[in-house]
PDB file of C-alpha atoms in Angstrom:
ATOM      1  CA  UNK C   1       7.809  20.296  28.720  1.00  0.00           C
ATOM      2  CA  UNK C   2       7.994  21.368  32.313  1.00  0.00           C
ATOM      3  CA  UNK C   3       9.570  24.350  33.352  1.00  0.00           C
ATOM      4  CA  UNK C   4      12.173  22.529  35.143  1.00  0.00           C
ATOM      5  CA  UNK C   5      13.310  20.971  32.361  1.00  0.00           C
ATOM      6  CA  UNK C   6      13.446  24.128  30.370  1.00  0.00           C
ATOM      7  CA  UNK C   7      15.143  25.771  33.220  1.00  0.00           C
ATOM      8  CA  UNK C   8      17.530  23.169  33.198  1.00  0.00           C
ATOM      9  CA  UNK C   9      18.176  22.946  29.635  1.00  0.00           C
ATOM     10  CA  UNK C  10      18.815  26.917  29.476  1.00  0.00           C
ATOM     11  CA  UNK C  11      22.443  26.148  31.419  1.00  0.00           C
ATOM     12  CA  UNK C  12      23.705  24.265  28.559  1.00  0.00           C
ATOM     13  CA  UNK C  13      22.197  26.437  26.114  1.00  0.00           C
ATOM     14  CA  UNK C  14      21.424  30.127  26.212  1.00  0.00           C
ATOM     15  CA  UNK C  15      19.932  30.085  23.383  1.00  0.00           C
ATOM     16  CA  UNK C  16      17.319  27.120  23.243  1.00  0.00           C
ATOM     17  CA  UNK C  17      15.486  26.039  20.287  1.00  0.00           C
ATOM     18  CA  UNK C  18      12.106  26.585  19.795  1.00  0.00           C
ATOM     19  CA  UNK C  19      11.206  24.260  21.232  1.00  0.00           C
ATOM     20  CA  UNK C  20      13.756  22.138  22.137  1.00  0.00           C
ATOM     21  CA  UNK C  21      14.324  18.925  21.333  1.00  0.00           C
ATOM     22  CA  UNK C  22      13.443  15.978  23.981  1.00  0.00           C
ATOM     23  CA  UNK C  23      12.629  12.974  23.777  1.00  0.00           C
ATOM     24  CA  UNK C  24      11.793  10.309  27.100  1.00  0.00           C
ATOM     25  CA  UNK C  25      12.919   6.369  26.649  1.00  0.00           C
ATOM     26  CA  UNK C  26      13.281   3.389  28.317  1.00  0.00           C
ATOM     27  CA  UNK C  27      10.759   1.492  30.365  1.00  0.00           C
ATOM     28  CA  UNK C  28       8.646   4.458  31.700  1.00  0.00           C
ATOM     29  CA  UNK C  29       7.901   4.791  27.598  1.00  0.00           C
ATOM     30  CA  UNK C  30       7.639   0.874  26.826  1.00  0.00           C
ATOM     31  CA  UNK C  31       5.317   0.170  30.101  1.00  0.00           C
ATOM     32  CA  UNK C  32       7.762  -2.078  32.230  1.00  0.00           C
ATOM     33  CA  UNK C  33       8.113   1.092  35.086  1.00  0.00           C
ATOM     34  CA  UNK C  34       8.078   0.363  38.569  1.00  0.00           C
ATOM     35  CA  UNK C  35       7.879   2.445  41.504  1.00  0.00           C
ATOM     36  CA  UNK C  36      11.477   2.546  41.448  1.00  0.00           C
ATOM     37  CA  UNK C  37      12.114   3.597  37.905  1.00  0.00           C
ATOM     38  CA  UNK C  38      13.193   6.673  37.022  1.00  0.00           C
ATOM     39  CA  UNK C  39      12.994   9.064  33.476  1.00  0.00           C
ATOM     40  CA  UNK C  40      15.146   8.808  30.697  1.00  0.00           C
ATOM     41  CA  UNK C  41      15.319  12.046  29.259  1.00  0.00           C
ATOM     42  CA  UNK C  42      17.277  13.165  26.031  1.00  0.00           C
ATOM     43  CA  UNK C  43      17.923  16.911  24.688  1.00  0.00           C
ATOM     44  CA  UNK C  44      19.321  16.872  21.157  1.00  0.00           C
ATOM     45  CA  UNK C  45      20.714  20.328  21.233  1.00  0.00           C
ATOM     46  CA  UNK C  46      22.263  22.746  18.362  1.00  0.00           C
ATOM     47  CA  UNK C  47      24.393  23.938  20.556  1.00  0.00           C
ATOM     48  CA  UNK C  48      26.120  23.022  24.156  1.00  0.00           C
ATOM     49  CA  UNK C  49      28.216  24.430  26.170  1.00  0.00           C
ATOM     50  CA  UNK C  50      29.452  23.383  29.356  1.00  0.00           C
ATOM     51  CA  UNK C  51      27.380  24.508  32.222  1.00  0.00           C
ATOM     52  CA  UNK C  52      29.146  26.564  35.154  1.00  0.00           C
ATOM     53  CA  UNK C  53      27.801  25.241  38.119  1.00  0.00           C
ATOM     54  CA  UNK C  54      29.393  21.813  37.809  1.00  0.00           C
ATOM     55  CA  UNK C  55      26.026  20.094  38.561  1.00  0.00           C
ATOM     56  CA  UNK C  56      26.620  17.158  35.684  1.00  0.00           C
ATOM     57  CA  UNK C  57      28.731  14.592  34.656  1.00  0.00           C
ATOM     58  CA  UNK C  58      31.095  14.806  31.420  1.00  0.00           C
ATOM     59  CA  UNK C  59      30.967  11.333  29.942  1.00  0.00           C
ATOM     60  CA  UNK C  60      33.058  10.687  26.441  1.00  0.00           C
ATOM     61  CA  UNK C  61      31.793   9.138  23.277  1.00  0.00           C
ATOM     62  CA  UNK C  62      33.292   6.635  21.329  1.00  0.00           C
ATOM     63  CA  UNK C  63      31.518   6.269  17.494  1.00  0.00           C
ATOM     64  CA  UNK C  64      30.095   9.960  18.093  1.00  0.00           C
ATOM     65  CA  UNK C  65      32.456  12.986  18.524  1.00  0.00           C
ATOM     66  CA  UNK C  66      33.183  14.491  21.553  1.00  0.00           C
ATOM     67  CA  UNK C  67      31.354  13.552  24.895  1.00  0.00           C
ATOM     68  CA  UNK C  68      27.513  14.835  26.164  1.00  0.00           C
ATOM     69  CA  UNK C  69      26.281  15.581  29.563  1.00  0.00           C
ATOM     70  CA  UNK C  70      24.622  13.795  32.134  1.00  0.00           C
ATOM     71  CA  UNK C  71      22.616  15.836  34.818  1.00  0.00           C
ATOM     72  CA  UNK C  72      20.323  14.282  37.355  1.00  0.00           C
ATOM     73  CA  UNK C  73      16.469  16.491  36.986  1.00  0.00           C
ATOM     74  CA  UNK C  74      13.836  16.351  39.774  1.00  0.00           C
ATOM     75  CA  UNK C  75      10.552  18.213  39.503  1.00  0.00           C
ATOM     76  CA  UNK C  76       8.560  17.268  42.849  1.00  0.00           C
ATOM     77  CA  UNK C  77       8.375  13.523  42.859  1.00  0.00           C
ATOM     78  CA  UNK C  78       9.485  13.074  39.307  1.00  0.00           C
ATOM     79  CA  UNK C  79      12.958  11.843  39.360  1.00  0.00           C
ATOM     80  CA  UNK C  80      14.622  11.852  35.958  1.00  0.00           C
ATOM     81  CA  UNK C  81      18.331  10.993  34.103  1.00  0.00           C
ATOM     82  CA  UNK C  82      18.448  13.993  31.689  1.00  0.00           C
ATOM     83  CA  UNK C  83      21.315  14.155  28.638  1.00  0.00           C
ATOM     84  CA  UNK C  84      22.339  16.303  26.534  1.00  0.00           C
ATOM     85  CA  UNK C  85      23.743  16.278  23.250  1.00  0.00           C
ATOM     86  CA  UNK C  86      24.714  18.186  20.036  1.00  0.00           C
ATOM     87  CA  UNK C  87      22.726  17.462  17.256  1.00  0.00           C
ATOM     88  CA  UNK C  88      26.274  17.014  15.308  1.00  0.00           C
ATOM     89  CA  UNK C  89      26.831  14.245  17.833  1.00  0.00           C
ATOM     90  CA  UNK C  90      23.622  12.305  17.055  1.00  0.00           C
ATOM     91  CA  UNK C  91      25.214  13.061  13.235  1.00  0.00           C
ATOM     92  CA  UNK C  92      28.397  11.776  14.009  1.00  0.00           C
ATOM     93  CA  UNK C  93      26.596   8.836  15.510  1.00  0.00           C
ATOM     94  CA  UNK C  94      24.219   7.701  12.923  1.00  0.00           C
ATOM     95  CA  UNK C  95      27.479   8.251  10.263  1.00  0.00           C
ATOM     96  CA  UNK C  96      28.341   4.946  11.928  1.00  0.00           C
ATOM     97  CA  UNK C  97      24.981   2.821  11.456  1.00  0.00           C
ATOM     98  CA  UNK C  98      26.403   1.905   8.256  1.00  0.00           C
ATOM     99  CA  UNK C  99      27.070  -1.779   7.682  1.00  0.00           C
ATOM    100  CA  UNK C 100      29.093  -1.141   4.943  1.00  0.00           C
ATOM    101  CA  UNK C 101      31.587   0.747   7.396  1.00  0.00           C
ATOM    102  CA  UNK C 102      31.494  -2.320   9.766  1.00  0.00           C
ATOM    103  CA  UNK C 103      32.311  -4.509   6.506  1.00  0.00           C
ATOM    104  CA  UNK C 104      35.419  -2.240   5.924  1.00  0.00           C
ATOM    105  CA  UNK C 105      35.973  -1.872   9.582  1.00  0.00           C
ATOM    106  CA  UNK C 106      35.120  -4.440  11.677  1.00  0.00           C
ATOM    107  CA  UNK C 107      35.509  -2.181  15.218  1.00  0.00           C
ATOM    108  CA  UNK C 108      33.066   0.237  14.340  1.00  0.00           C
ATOM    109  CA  UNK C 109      30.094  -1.351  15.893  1.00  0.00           C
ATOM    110  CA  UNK C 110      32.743  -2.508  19.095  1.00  0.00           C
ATOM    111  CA  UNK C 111      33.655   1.342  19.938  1.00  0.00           C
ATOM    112  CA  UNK C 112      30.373   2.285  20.359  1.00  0.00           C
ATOM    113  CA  UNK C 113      29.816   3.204  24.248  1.00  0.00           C
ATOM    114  CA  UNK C 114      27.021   1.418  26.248  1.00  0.00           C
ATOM    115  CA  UNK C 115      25.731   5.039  26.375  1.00  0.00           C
ATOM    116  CA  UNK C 116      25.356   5.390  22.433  1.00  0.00           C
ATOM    117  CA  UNK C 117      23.555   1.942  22.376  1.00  0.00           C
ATOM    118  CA  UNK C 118      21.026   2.668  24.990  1.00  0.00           C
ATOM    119  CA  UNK C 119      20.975   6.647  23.102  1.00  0.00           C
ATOM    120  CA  UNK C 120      19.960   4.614  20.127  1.00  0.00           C
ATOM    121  CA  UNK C 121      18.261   2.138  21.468  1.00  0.00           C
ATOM    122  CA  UNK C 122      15.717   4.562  23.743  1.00  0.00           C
ATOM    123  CA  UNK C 123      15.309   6.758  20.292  1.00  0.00           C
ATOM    124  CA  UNK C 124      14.200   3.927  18.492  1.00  0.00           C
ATOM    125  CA  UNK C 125      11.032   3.490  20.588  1.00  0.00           C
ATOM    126  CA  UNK C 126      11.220   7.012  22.251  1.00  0.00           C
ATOM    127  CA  UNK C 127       8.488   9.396  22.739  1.00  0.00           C
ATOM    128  CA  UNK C 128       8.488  12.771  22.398  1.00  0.00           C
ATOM    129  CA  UNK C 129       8.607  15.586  24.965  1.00  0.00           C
ATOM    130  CA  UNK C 130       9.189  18.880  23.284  1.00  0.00           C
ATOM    131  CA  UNK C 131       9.865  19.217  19.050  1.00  0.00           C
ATOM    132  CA  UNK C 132       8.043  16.166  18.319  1.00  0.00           C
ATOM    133  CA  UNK C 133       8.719  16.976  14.672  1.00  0.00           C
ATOM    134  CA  UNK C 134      12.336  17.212  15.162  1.00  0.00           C
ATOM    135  CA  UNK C 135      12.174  13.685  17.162  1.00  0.00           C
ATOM    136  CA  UNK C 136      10.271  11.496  14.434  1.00  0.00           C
ATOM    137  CA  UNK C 137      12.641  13.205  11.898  1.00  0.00           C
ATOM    138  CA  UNK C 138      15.761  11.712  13.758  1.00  0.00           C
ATOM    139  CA  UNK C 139      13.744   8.683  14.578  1.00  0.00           C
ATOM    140  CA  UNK C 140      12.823   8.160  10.589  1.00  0.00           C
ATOM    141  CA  UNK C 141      16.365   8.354  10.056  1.00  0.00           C
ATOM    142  CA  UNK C 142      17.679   5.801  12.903  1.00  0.00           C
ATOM    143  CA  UNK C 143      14.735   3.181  11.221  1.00  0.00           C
ATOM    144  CA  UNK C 144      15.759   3.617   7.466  1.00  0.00           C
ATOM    145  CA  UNK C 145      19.415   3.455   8.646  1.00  0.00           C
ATOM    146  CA  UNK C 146      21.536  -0.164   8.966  1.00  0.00           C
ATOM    147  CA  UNK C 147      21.674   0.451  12.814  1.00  0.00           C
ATOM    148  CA  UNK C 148      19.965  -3.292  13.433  1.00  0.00           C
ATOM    149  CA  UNK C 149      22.835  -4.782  11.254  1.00  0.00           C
ATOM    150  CA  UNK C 150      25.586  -2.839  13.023  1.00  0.00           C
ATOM    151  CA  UNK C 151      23.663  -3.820  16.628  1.00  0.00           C
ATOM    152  CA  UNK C 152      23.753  -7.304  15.618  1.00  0.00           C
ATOM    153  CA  UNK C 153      27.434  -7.294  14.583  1.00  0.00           C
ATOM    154  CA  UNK C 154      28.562  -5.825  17.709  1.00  0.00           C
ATOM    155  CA  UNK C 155      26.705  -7.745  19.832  1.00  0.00           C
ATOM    156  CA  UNK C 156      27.747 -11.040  17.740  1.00  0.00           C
ATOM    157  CA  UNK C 157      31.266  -9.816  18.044  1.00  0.00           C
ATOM    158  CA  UNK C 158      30.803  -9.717  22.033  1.00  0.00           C
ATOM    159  CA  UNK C 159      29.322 -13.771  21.508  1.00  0.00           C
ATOM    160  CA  UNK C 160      32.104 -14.654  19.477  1.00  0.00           C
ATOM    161  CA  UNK C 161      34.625 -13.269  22.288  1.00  0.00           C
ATOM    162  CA  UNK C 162      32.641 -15.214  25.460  1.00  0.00           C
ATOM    163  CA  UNK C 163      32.565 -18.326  22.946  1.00  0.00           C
ATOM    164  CA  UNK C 164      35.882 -18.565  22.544  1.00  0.00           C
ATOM    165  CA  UNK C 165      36.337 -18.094  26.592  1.00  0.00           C
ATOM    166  CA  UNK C 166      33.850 -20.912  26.981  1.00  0.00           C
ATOM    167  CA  UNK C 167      35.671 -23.399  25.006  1.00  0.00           C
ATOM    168  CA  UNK C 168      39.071 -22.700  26.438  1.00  0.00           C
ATOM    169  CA  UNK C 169      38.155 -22.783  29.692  1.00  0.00           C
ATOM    170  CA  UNK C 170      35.699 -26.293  29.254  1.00  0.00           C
ATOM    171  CA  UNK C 171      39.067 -27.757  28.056  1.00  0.00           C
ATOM    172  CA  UNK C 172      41.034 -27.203  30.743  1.00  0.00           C
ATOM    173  CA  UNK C 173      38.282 -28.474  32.894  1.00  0.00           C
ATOM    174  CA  UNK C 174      37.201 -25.305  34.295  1.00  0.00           C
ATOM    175  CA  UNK C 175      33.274 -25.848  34.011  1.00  0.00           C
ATOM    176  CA  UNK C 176      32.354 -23.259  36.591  1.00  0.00           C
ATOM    177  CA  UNK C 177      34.306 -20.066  34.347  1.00  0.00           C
ATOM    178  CA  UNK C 178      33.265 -22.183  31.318  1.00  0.00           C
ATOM    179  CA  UNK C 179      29.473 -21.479  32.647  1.00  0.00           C
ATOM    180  CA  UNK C 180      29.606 -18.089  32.643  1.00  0.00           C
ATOM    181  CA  UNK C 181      31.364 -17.298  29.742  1.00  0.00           C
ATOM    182  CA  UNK C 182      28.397 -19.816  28.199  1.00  0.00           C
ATOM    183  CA  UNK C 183      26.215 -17.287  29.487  1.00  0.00           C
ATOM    184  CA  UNK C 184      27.692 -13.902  28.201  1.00  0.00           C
ATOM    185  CA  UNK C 185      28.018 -15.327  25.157  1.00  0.00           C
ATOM    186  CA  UNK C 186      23.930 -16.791  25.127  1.00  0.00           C
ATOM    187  CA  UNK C 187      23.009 -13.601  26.348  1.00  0.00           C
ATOM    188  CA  UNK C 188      24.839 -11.519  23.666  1.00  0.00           C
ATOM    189  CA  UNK C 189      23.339 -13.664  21.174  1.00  0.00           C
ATOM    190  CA  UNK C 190      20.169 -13.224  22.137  1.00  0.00           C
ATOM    191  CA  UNK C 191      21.111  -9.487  21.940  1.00  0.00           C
ATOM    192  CA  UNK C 192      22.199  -9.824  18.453  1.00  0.00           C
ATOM    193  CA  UNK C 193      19.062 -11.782  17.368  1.00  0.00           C
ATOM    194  CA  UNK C 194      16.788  -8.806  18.868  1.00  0.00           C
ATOM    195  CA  UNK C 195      19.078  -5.995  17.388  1.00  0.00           C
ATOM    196  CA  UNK C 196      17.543  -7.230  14.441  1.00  0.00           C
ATOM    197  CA  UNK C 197      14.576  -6.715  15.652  1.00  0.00           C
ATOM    198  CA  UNK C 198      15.236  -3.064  16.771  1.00  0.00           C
ATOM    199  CA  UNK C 199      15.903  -3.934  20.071  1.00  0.00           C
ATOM    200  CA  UNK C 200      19.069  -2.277  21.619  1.00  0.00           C
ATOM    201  CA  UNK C 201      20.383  -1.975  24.981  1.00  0.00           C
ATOM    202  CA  UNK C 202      23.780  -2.520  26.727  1.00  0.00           C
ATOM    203  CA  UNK C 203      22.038  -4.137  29.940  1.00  0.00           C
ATOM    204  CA  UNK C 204      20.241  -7.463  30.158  1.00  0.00           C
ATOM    205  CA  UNK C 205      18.204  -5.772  32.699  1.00  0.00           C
ATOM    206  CA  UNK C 206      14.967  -5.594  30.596  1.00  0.00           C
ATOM    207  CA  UNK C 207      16.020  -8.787  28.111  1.00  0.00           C
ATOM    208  CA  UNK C 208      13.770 -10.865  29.138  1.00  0.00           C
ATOM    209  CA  UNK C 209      10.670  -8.120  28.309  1.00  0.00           C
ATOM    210  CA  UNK C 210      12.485  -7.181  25.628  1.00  0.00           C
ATOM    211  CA  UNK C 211      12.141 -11.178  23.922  1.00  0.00           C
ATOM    212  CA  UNK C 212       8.565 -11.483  25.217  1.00  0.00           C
ATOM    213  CA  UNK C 213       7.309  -8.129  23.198  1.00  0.00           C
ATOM    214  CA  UNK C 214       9.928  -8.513  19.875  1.00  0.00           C
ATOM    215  CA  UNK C 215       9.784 -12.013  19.782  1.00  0.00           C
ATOM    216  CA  UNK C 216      12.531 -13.318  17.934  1.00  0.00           C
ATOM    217  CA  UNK C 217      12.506 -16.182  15.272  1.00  0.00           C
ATOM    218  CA  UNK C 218      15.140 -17.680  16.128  1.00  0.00           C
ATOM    219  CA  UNK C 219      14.181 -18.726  19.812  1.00  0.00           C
ATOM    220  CA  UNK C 220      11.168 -19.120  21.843  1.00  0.00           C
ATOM    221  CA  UNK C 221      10.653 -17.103  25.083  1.00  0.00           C
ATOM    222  CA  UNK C 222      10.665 -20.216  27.094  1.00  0.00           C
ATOM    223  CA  UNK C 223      13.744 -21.636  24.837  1.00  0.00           C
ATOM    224  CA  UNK C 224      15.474 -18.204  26.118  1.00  0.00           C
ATOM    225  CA  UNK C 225      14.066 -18.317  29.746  1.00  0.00           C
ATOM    226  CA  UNK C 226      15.756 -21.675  29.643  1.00  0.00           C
ATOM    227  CA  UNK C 227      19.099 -21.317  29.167  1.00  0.00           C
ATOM    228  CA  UNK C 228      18.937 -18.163  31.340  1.00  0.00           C
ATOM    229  CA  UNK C 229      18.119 -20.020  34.079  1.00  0.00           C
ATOM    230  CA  UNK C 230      20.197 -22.861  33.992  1.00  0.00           C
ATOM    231  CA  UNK C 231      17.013 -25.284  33.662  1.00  0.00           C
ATOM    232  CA  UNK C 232      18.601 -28.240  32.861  1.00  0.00           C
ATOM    233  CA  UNK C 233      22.292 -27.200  33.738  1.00  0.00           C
ATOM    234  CA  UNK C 234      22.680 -29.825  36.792  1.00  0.00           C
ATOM    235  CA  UNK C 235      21.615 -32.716  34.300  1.00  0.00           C
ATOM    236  CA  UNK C 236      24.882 -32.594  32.868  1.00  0.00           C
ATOM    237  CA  UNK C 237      26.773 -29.364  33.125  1.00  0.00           C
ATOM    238  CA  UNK C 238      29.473 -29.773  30.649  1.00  0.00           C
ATOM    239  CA  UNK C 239      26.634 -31.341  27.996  1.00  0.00           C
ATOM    240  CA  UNK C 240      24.622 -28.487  29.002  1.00  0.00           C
ATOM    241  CA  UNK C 241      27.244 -25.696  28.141  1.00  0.00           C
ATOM    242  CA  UNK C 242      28.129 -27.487  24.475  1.00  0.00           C
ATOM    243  CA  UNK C 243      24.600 -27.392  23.677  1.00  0.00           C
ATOM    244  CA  UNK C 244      23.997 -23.938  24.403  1.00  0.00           C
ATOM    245  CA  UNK C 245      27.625 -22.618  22.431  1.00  0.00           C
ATOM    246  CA  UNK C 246      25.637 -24.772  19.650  1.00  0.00           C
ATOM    247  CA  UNK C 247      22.495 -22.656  20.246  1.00  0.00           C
ATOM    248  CA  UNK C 248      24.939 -18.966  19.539  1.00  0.00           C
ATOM    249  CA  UNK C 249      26.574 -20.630  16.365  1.00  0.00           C
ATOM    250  CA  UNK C 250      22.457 -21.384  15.118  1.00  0.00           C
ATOM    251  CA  UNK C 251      21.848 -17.541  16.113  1.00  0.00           C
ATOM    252  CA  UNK C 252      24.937 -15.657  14.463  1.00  0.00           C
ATOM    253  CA  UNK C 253      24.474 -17.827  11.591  1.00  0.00           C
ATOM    254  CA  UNK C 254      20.943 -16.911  10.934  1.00  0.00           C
ATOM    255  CA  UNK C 255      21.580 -13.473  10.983  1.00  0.00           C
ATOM    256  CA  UNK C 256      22.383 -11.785   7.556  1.00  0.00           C
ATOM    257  CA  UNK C 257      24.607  -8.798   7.603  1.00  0.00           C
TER     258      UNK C 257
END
């Protein structure tokens, strides 16, 4: 750990850990960086407090208690995203990746932020920077835990919503809305059928690397590639979007819960 980061940490914690616990994810861990990409850094911290020189950004939870902080880090040319949060957060959090609890309540998996999916999502696959015991114990727990199930529901929930769009809209005739409620709900399919796979993120930004390297059984990356690029949409547009709502029925109803 670099004494920037360390620095850094010590405002939302006088007393830090040690050491710490850190963890880096997204693509800088998975290899899909650019030049452009920046670090995803994560402190999982006993305690946090909120730091006095206003340089972060509160952001609210919505399965975990609370809300964590956000702080930009730069150390030279290494530009990172650094956040912070209480270990009884990451508690509160993985109380949820319980699919009995989505069985009993089906808007657990919905309340979850886009933060606490990519939080889970960058743990899953995350390596550590500081406490690398600490990380692979939290890690062992996110693996044995139903957090692919609960992914999948949500994400299936999110299909279910754009399907129903889809159809209302391609009665009334509106094929260009009907299109892109065809694609939300493909794409949060495809979500769905790599949550299973441990595959988590609330952006399509890396989906297509993300199919390529889990490689789903229920699709083919071409089969994927496909429908996200409209390859045979001008054939027959309305054909085109019945056969791919088809396609998100075949998904959610190969995936056991």
């Amino acid at each position: 750990m670099t004494g920037r980061l360390e620095q850094t940490l010590t405002v939302f914690a006088t007393d830090l850990p040690d050491p710490p616990t850190v963890f880096e994810g997204g693509s800088t861990v998975r290899g899909w960086a650019n030049q452009h990409s920046d670090r995803d850094l994560y402190a999982i911290l006993p305690q946090v407090h909120e730091p006095a020189d206003g340089l972060f950004t509160k952001i609210p939870c919505g399965a975990a208690d609370g809300h964590f902080y956000r702080r930009a880090l730069a150390d030279g040319d290494d530009v990172g995203d650094l956040q912070v949060w209480r270990e009884t957060q990451v508690e509160s959090l993985f109380s949820a990746m319980h699919i009995s609890e989505v069985h009993e309540n089906r808007a657990v998996g919905v309340t979850l932020t886009n933060y606490e999916v990519d939080f889970l999502g960058r743990l899953w696959h995350g390596q550590p920077i500081s406490g690398g015991d600490n990380v692979a114990r939290w890690q062992r727990r996110l693996h044995a835990s139903d957090a692919r199930q609960v992914m999948a529901d949500r994400c299936l929930r999110l299909s279910d919503n754009a399907v129903e769009d889809a159809v209302g809209q391609l009665e009334t005739g509106d094929i260009k809305s009907a299109t892109l409620a065809t694609l939300r709900a493909h794409g949060h399919s495809v979500d769905a059928a790599l949550a299973v796979c441990g595959e988590f993120s609330a952006s399509s930004k890396w989906r297509a690397r993300r199919v390529e390297e889990a490689r789903p059984t229920q699709f083919t990356l071409d089969e994927y590639w496909a429908v996200e690029t409209l390859r045979d949409y001008h054939k027959d547009p309305e054909a085109w979007i019945e056969s791919v709502l088809v396609t998100c029925q075949n998904i959610a109803a190969s995936i056991e819960l």
